[in-house]
Amino acid sequence: MTIMGSQSYLLDLRHSSDNPYGSPVSGSSFVNGDGELMHVLRDLETKLLGPESDIDDSCCSFNGAVHHEYSFTCSNQILSSLDLKQMLIACAEAYSDEDMPTMARFMDVLERVVSVTGEPMQRLGAYVLEGLRARMLSSGSTIYKKLNCNEPTSSELMSYMHVLYQICPYYKFAYNSSNVIIWEAMENQSRIHIIDFQIAQGSQWVTLIEALAKRPGGPPYIRITGVDDSQSAHARDGGLELVGQRLAKFAASCGVPFEFHAAAMSGCEVELENLRVQHGEALAVNFPYVLHHMPDESVTTRNHRDRLLRLVKSLSPKVVTLIEQESNTNTAAFFPRFRETLDYYSAMFESIDAARPRDDKQRISAEAHCVARDIVNIIACEGVDRVERHELFGKWRARLTMAGFKQCLLNPTVTITIKEVLKGYSKNYRLEERDGALYLGWKNRVLATSSAWS
């Protein structure tokens, strides 16, 4: 998941093991000469702030030699007056307008102010800049494949994923809300089959197995079908049999009859025969942050997103849980998609920032290897290469309704459970139930939704 040494680099950036994307650890000039730097900054300042800005021009004269100290002071004055988010948007707009010279000049200045150890927008800007650079060089798909080729070791990736799991509640929101929904739907059922379309390490099901083991009248027979993905397999350093063995061992320790079935394939490849649904079992299907990876009708005529929903509906499940990021990046054109991505991930980076110090190496690595790759994909890639294709809840509701599903009202226990989870995090997280779904947000920005269907 690194693009070190890739052809995307326009400039000789500094790299280190803690800075896999090569973005500056702190600002440093990449424009040749103080005079050229000042011209670029003044031009950008005028473009963003207008001609009547408050910047003092006395130190910005280019008639003859300019003393380095004054040039440095003036450049810092202009940079401090320019909003980083505005500059990133203007850079993307220049690309959208096919104004490559202006885009290149923005990128030169942006290199001075982005930093993987800086404030949230500086850190996000470092990865957004990589996406813009890749797109400008038409190397987005090449870079994304390179990210997959240069992944960290399995143990490293596992540790990075665990860091994110601990410092922000997005995975716990998914796991806990769907577990409560499934628990309530499976009341009094003696045989339960759970199909998980993003089984990962299987850790979500440990707490549910433990809860079902204590059910009055004895535990049910539980069967779990796990659909795999290559990233989780890499993090596990092994196939789905490792998940099955771990869950079987835990179920045995709880006295729960258990069976695991591995479906080692992408969700796009899943067919009816891969799921081994049996007569007489109550079926629950879990979609945790995975359906947005399925290409829809805008990508392929097979439309795996809707095909998979219709397939699941044909199985007559007792309940389906859907957890998705609340963002609109699927069919949007480049520039609105860029702005949406910037807005969404700025909130996410702020939430991560609240949990760890700026110079925390674990946080830096977790962002670089688990979040940045998604940002690069959304910004730099198109067609089948763009796999991060989020949709808003309203669109998911329309898709599920068209597939024949009806939305289930959430029991208050779901909200109570998530409120308990959030007690361990910043007070800036927001939880709201509306439209029959549970919304998790940071301040005023919704980041994820959880809903139930049958």
CSV table of C-alpha atoms in Angstrom, one decimal, residues 12-355:
chain,number,residue,atom,x,y,z
A,12,ASP,CA,11.9,14.7,-5.3
A,13,LEU,CA,10.0,14.2,-2.1
A,14,ARG,CA,11.4,12.9,1.1
A,15,HIS,CA,10.6,9.3,2.0
A,16,SER,CA,10.8,7.2,5.1
A,17,SER,CA,9.3,4.1,6.6
A,18,ASP,CA,6.9,6.2,8.6
A,19,ASN,CA,6.0,8.3,5.5
A,20,PRO,CA,5.1,5.7,2.9
A,21,TYR,CA,3.4,8.2,0.6
A,22,GLY,CA,6.4,10.5,0.4
A,23,SER,CA,4.5,13.6,1.5
A,24,PRO,CA,6.6,16.1,3.4
A,25,VAL,CA,6.9,15.6,7.1
A,26,SER,CA,6.9,19.4,7.3
A,27,GLY,CA,6.7,22.3,4.8
A,28,SER,CA,9.6,22.9,2.6
A,29,SER,CA,9.8,24.9,-0.6
A,30,PHE,CA,9.7,23.0,-3.9
A,31,VAL,CA,9.6,26.1,-6.1
A,32,ASN,CA,12.9,27.0,-7.6
A,33,GLY,CA,14.1,30.3,-6.1
A,34,ASP,CA,12.5,32.8,-3.7
A,35,GLY,CA,11.4,35.1,-6.5
A,36,GLU,CA,9.5,32.3,-8.3
A,37,LEU,CA,8.0,31.2,-5.1
A,38,MET,CA,6.7,34.7,-4.4
A,39,HIS,CA,5.2,35.1,-7.8
A,40,VAL,CA,3.4,31.7,-7.5
A,41,LEU,CA,2.1,32.6,-4.0
A,42,ARG,CA,0.9,36.0,-5.0
A,43,ASP,CA,-0.9,34.6,-8.0
A,44,LEU,CA,-2.6,31.9,-5.9
A,45,GLU,CA,-3.5,34.5,-3.2
A,46,THR,CA,-5.1,36.7,-5.8
A,47,LYS,CA,-7.0,33.8,-7.3
A,48,LEU,CA,-8.3,32.6,-3.9
A,49,LEU,CA,-8.8,35.8,-2.0
A,50,GLY,CA,-9.3,38.4,-4.8
A,51,PRO,CA,-7.1,41.4,-5.7
A,52,GLU,CA,-8.1,43.4,-2.5
A,53,SER,CA,-6.4,41.2,0.1
A,54,ASP,CA,-4.7,42.3,3.3
A,55,ILE,CA,-1.2,41.0,2.5
A,56,ASP,CA,1.5,43.6,2.8
A,57,ASP,CA,3.2,44.1,-0.6
A,58,SER,CA,6.2,45.9,0.9
A,59,CYS,CA,8.2,42.7,1.2
A,60,CYS,CA,7.0,41.3,-2.0
A,61,SER,CA,8.7,43.5,-4.6
A,62,PHE,CA,10.6,41.6,-7.3
A,63,ASN,CA,12.5,44.7,-8.6
A,64,GLY,CA,16.1,43.5,-8.2
A,65,ALA,CA,17.3,41.2,-5.5
A,66,VAL,CA,15.0,40.3,-2.7
A,67,HIS,CA,16.6,39.6,0.7
A,68,HIS,CA,15.9,36.0,1.7
A,69,GLU,CA,14.6,36.9,5.1
A,70,TYR,CA,12.0,39.3,3.8
A,71,SER,CA,11.0,36.9,1.0
A,72,PHE,CA,10.6,34.1,3.6
A,73,THR,CA,8.5,36.3,5.8
A,74,CYS,CA,6.2,37.4,3.0
A,75,SER,CA,5.8,33.9,1.7
A,76,ASN,CA,4.8,32.7,5.1
A,77,GLN,CA,2.4,35.7,5.4
A,78,ILE,CA,0.6,34.7,2.1
A,79,LEU,CA,0.6,31.0,3.0
A,80,SER,CA,-1.0,31.7,6.3
A,81,SER,CA,-3.8,33.7,4.6
A,82,LEU,CA,-4.6,30.9,2.1
A,83,ASP,CA,-6.9,28.2,3.3
A,84,LEU,CA,-5.5,24.7,2.6
A,85,LYS,CA,-8.9,23.3,1.7
A,86,GLN,CA,-9.5,26.2,-0.7
A,87,MET,CA,-6.2,25.5,-2.4
A,88,LEU,CA,-6.9,21.8,-2.8
A,89,ILE,CA,-10.3,22.6,-4.3
A,90,ALA,CA,-8.8,25.2,-6.6
A,91,CYS,CA,-6.2,22.7,-7.7
A,92,ALA,CA,-8.9,20.1,-8.5
A,93,GLU,CA,-10.9,22.7,-10.3
A,94,ALA,CA,-7.9,23.6,-12.5
A,95,TYR,CA,-7.7,20.0,-13.5
A,96,SER,CA,-11.4,19.8,-14.2
A,97,ASP,CA,-11.0,22.9,-16.4
A,98,GLU,CA,-8.0,21.3,-18.1
A,99,ASP,CA,-5.8,24.1,-16.9
A,100,MET,CA,-2.7,22.0,-16.3
A,101,PRO,CA,-0.2,24.9,-15.8
A,102,THR,CA,-2.4,26.4,-13.0
A,103,MET,CA,-2.8,23.0,-11.5
A,104,ALA,CA,1.0,22.4,-11.5
A,105,ARG,CA,1.6,25.7,-9.8
A,106,PHE,CA,-1.0,24.9,-7.1
A,107,MET,CA,0.7,21.6,-6.5
A,108,ASP,CA,4.1,23.2,-6.1
A,109,VAL,CA,2.7,25.4,-3.3
A,110,LEU,CA,0.6,22.6,-1.7
A,111,GLU,CA,3.8,20.6,-1.3
A,112,ARG,CA,5.0,23.3,1.1
A,113,VAL,CA,2.0,23.0,3.4
A,114,VAL,CA,0.8,19.4,3.5
A,115,SER,CA,2.3,17.1,6.1
A,116,VAL,CA,1.6,13.6,7.3
A,117,THR,CA,2.3,14.7,10.9
A,118,GLY,CA,0.4,18.0,10.7
A,119,GLU,CA,-3.1,19.1,11.4
A,120,PRO,CA,-6.0,17.0,10.1
A,121,MET,CA,-6.3,19.0,6.8
A,122,GLN,CA,-2.6,18.9,6.3
A,123,ARG,CA,-2.5,15.2,6.7
A,124,LEU,CA,-5.5,14.7,4.4
A,125,GLY,CA,-4.0,17.1,2.0
A,126,ALA,CA,-0.9,15.0,1.7
A,127,TYR,CA,-2.9,12.0,0.4
A,128,VAL,CA,-5.3,14.1,-1.7
A,129,LEU,CA,-2.3,15.6,-3.4
A,130,GLU,CA,-1.0,12.2,-4.3
A,131,GLY,CA,-4.4,11.4,-5.8
A,132,LEU,CA,-4.4,14.6,-7.8
A,133,ARG,CA,-0.8,14.0,-9.0
A,134,ALA,CA,-1.7,10.5,-10.1
A,135,ARG,CA,-4.7,11.7,-12.0
A,136,MET,CA,-2.8,14.5,-13.7
A,137,LEU,CA,-0.3,11.9,-14.9
A,138,SER,CA,-3.1,9.5,-15.9
A,139,SER,CA,-1.5,6.9,-13.7
A,140,GLY,CA,-4.3,6.4,-11.2
A,141,SER,CA,-4.9,2.7,-11.8
A,142,THR,CA,-1.1,2.1,-12.0
A,143,ILE,CA,-0.6,3.6,-8.6
A,144,TYR,CA,-3.6,1.8,-7.0
A,145,LYS,CA,-2.2,-1.5,-8.2
A,146,LYS,CA,1.2,-0.5,-6.9
A,147,LEU,CA,-0.5,0.2,-3.5
A,148,ASN,CA,-1.7,-3.4,-3.4
A,149,CYS,CA,1.7,-4.8,-4.5
A,150,ASN,CA,3.7,-2.9,-1.9
A,151,GLU,CA,1.6,-3.7,1.1
A,152,PRO,CA,3.1,-3.9,4.6
A,153,THR,CA,3.7,-7.3,6.1
A,154,SER,CA,0.7,-9.2,7.5
A,155,SER,CA,1.5,-8.4,11.1
A,156,GLU,CA,2.1,-4.7,10.3
A,157,LEU,CA,-1.2,-4.4,8.5
A,158,MET,CA,-3.0,-6.2,11.3
A,159,SER,CA,-1.6,-3.8,13.8
A,160,TYR,CA,-2.6,-0.8,11.7
A,161,MET,CA,-6.1,-2.0,11.4
A,162,HIS,CA,-6.3,-2.7,15.1
A,163,VAL,CA,-5.1,0.9,15.8
A,164,LEU,CA,-8.0,2.3,13.7
A,165,TYR,CA,-10.4,-0.1,15.5
A,166,GLN,CA,-9.3,1.2,18.8
A,167,ILE,CA,-9.1,5.0,18.2
A,168,CYS,CA,-12.3,5.6,16.3
A,169,PRO,CA,-15.7,3.9,16.6
A,170,TYR,CA,-16.6,3.2,13.0
A,171,TYR,CA,-16.0,-0.6,13.1
A,172,LYS,CA,-17.5,-0.9,16.6
A,173,PHE,CA,-20.5,0.9,15.3
A,174,ALA,CA,-20.9,-1.6,12.5
A,175,TYR,CA,-20.2,-4.7,14.5
A,176,ASN,CA,-22.3,-3.8,17.6
A,177,SER,CA,-25.3,-2.5,15.7
A,178,SER,CA,-25.6,-5.5,13.4
A,179,ASN,CA,-25.0,-8.0,16.3
A,180,VAL,CA,-27.9,-6.5,18.3
A,181,ILE,CA,-30.1,-6.5,15.2
A,182,ILE,CA,-29.3,-10.1,14.4
A,183,TRP,CA,-29.6,-11.2,18.1
A,184,GLU,CA,-33.1,-9.8,18.3
A,185,ALA,CA,-34.2,-11.2,14.9
A,186,MET,CA,-33.0,-14.7,15.9
A,187,GLU,CA,-34.9,-14.9,19.1
A,188,ASN,CA,-36.1,-18.5,19.7
A,189,GLN,CA,-34.5,-19.8,16.5
A,190,SER,CA,-32.8,-23.2,17.0
A,191,ARG,CA,-30.7,-23.1,13.8
A,192,ILE,CA,-29.0,-19.9,12.7
A,193,HIS,CA,-27.1,-19.3,9.5
A,194,ILE,CA,-25.1,-16.0,9.2
A,195,ILE,CA,-23.7,-15.0,5.8
A,196,ASP,CA,-21.0,-12.4,6.3
A,197,PHE,CA,-19.9,-10.7,3.1
A,198,GLN,CA,-16.9,-9.1,4.8
A,199,ILE,CA,-15.7,-11.7,7.3
A,200,ALA,CA,-12.3,-10.2,7.8
A,201,GLN,CA,-10.9,-11.7,11.0
A,202,GLY,CA,-14.3,-13.0,12.1
A,203,SER,CA,-13.9,-11.1,15.4
A,204,GLN,CA,-17.4,-9.6,15.1
A,205,TRP,CA,-19.0,-12.9,15.8
A,206,VAL,CA,-17.2,-13.7,19.0
A,207,THR,CA,-19.5,-11.5,21.1
A,208,LEU,CA,-22.6,-12.8,19.4
A,209,ILE,CA,-21.6,-16.4,19.9
A,210,GLU,CA,-21.0,-15.6,23.6
A,211,ALA,CA,-24.4,-13.9,23.9
A,212,LEU,CA,-26.2,-16.7,22.2
A,213,ALA,CA,-24.5,-19.3,24.5
A,214,LYS,CA,-26.2,-17.7,27.4
A,215,ARG,CA,-29.7,-17.7,25.9
A,216,PRO,CA,-32.4,-19.3,28.1
A,217,GLY,CA,-33.2,-22.8,27.0
A,218,GLY,CA,-29.7,-23.4,25.6
A,219,PRO,CA,-27.7,-22.1,22.6
A,220,PRO,CA,-28.8,-22.5,19.0
A,221,TYR,CA,-26.8,-24.3,16.3
A,222,ILE,CA,-24.8,-21.7,14.5
A,223,ARG,CA,-23.4,-21.8,11.0
A,224,ILE,CA,-21.4,-19.0,9.6
A,225,THR,CA,-20.5,-18.5,5.9
A,226,GLY,CA,-17.6,-16.1,5.4
A,227,VAL,CA,-17.0,-14.3,2.1
A,228,ASP,CA,-13.4,-13.2,1.8
A,229,ASP,CA,-11.4,-10.4,0.3
A,230,SER,CA,-7.7,-10.2,-0.6
A,231,GLN,CA,-6.8,-7.5,1.9
A,232,SER,CA,-8.2,-9.4,4.8
A,233,ALA,CA,-6.5,-12.6,3.6
A,234,HIS,CA,-3.2,-10.7,3.6
A,235,ALA,CA,-3.8,-9.2,7.0
A,236,ARG,CA,-4.5,-12.7,8.4
A,237,ASP,CA,-1.5,-14.1,6.6
A,238,GLY,CA,-3.7,-17.1,5.6
A,239,GLY,CA,-7.0,-18.3,4.2
A,240,LEU,CA,-10.4,-18.4,5.7
A,241,GLU,CA,-9.6,-21.7,7.5
A,242,LEU,CA,-7.9,-19.6,10.1
A,243,VAL,CA,-11.1,-17.7,10.8
A,244,GLY,CA,-13.1,-20.9,10.9
A,245,GLN,CA,-10.7,-22.6,13.3
A,246,ARG,CA,-10.6,-19.6,15.6
A,247,LEU,CA,-14.4,-19.3,15.8
A,248,ALA,CA,-14.9,-23.0,16.1
A,249,LYS,CA,-12.5,-23.2,19.1
A,250,PHE,CA,-14.3,-20.2,20.8
A,251,ALA,CA,-17.8,-21.7,20.1
A,252,ALA,CA,-16.7,-25.0,21.6
A,253,SER,CA,-15.4,-23.2,24.7
A,254,CYS,CA,-18.9,-21.7,25.1
A,255,GLY,CA,-20.7,-24.9,24.4
A,256,VAL,CA,-22.2,-23.7,21.2
A,257,PRO,CA,-22.7,-26.2,18.3
A,258,PHE,CA,-20.9,-24.5,15.4
A,259,GLU,CA,-20.0,-24.9,11.7
A,260,PHE,CA,-18.0,-22.6,9.4
A,261,HIS,CA,-18.2,-22.5,5.7
A,262,ALA,CA,-15.5,-20.6,3.7
A,263,ALA,CA,-16.5,-18.8,0.5
A,264,ALA,CA,-13.0,-17.5,-0.6
A,265,MET,CA,-14.0,-15.1,-3.3
A,266,SER,CA,-15.1,-11.5,-3.9
A,267,GLY,CA,-18.7,-10.6,-3.4
A,268,CYS,CA,-18.8,-10.0,-7.2
A,269,GLU,CA,-18.1,-13.7,-7.8
A,270,VAL,CA,-20.7,-15.1,-5.3
A,271,GLU,CA,-23.4,-17.2,-6.7
A,272,LEU,CA,-26.2,-19.2,-5.1
A,273,GLU,CA,-24.3,-22.4,-4.8
A,274,ASN,CA,-21.5,-20.7,-2.9
A,275,LEU,CA,-23.7,-19.9,0.0
A,276,ARG,CA,-25.0,-23.4,0.8
A,277,VAL,CA,-28.3,-22.2,2.4
A,278,GLN,CA,-30.1,-25.1,4.0
A,279,HIS,CA,-33.8,-25.7,4.6
A,280,GLY,CA,-35.0,-25.1,8.2
A,281,GLU,CA,-32.4,-22.5,9.2
A,282,ALA,CA,-33.0,-18.9,10.0
A,283,LEU,CA,-30.8,-16.8,7.8
A,284,ALA,CA,-29.1,-13.5,8.6
A,285,VAL,CA,-27.0,-11.6,6.0
A,286,ASN,CA,-24.4,-9.0,7.0
A,287,PHE,CA,-23.1,-6.3,4.7
A,288,PRO,CA,-20.5,-4.3,6.7
A,289,TYR,CA,-18.9,-1.5,4.6
A,290,VAL,CA,-18.7,-3.8,1.6
A,291,LEU,CA,-21.6,-3.2,-0.8
A,292,HIS,CA,-20.0,0.0,-2.1
A,293,HIS,CA,-17.2,-2.1,-3.5
A,294,MET,CA,-19.6,-3.9,-5.8
A,295,PRO,CA,-19.7,-2.3,-9.3
A,296,ASP,CA,-23.2,-1.1,-10.3
A,297,GLU,CA,-24.9,-0.4,-13.6
A,298,SER,CA,-22.6,2.6,-14.2
A,299,VAL,CA,-19.6,0.3,-14.4
A,300,THR,CA,-20.7,-3.0,-15.8
A,301,THR,CA,-23.9,-4.4,-17.4
A,302,ARG,CA,-23.8,-7.2,-14.9
A,303,ASN,CA,-24.5,-4.7,-12.1
A,304,HIS,CA,-23.2,-6.8,-9.3
A,305,ARG,CA,-24.5,-4.4,-6.7
A,306,ASP,CA,-28.1,-5.0,-7.5
A,307,ARG,CA,-27.5,-8.6,-8.6
A,308,LEU,CA,-26.2,-9.4,-5.1
A,309,LEU,CA,-29.1,-7.8,-3.4
A,310,ARG,CA,-31.6,-9.8,-5.6
A,311,LEU,CA,-29.7,-13.0,-4.9
A,312,VAL,CA,-29.9,-12.4,-1.1
A,313,LYS,CA,-33.6,-11.6,-1.3
A,314,SER,CA,-34.2,-14.9,-3.1
A,315,LEU,CA,-32.9,-16.7,0.0
A,316,SER,CA,-35.7,-15.2,2.1
A,317,PRO,CA,-33.5,-14.0,4.9
A,318,LYS,CA,-35.0,-13.2,8.3
A,319,VAL,CA,-32.8,-10.1,8.5
A,320,VAL,CA,-30.2,-8.2,6.5
A,321,THR,CA,-27.9,-5.7,8.1
A,322,LEU,CA,-26.4,-2.9,5.9
A,323,ILE,CA,-23.6,-0.6,7.3
A,324,GLU,CA,-22.2,1.9,4.8
A,325,GLN,CA,-20.2,5.1,4.7
A,326,GLU,CA,-22.5,8.1,4.1
A,327,SER,CA,-20.9,9.6,1.1
A,328,ASN,CA,-21.8,10.3,-2.5
A,329,THR,CA,-18.9,9.2,-4.7
A,330,ASN,CA,-20.3,6.5,-7.0
A,331,THR,CA,-21.5,8.2,-10.2
A,332,ALA,CA,-20.5,11.8,-9.4
A,333,ALA,CA,-18.2,13.5,-11.9
A,334,PHE,CA,-14.6,14.2,-10.9
A,335,PHE,CA,-14.9,17.7,-9.4
A,336,PRO,CA,-18.1,17.2,-7.2
A,337,ARG,CA,-16.7,13.8,-6.2
A,338,PHE,CA,-13.4,15.5,-5.2
A,339,ARG,CA,-15.3,18.0,-3.0
A,340,GLU,CA,-17.4,15.3,-1.4
A,341,THR,CA,-14.3,13.3,-0.6
A,342,LEU,CA,-12.5,16.2,0.9
A,343,ASP,CA,-15.5,17.1,3.0
A,344,TYR,CA,-16.0,13.5,4.2
A,345,TYR,CA,-12.4,12.6,5.0
A,346,SER,CA,-11.7,16.0,6.6
A,347,ALA,CA,-14.3,15.0,9.3
A,348,MET,CA,-12.8,11.5,9.6
A,349,PHE,CA,-9.2,12.8,9.9
A,350,GLU,CA,-10.4,15.3,12.6
A,351,SER,CA,-12.0,12.4,14.5
A,352,ILE,CA,-8.8,10.4,14.3
A,353,ASP,CA,-6.8,13.4,15.4
A,354,ALA,CA,-8.8,13.6,18.6
A,355,ALA,CA,-7.6,10.2,19.7
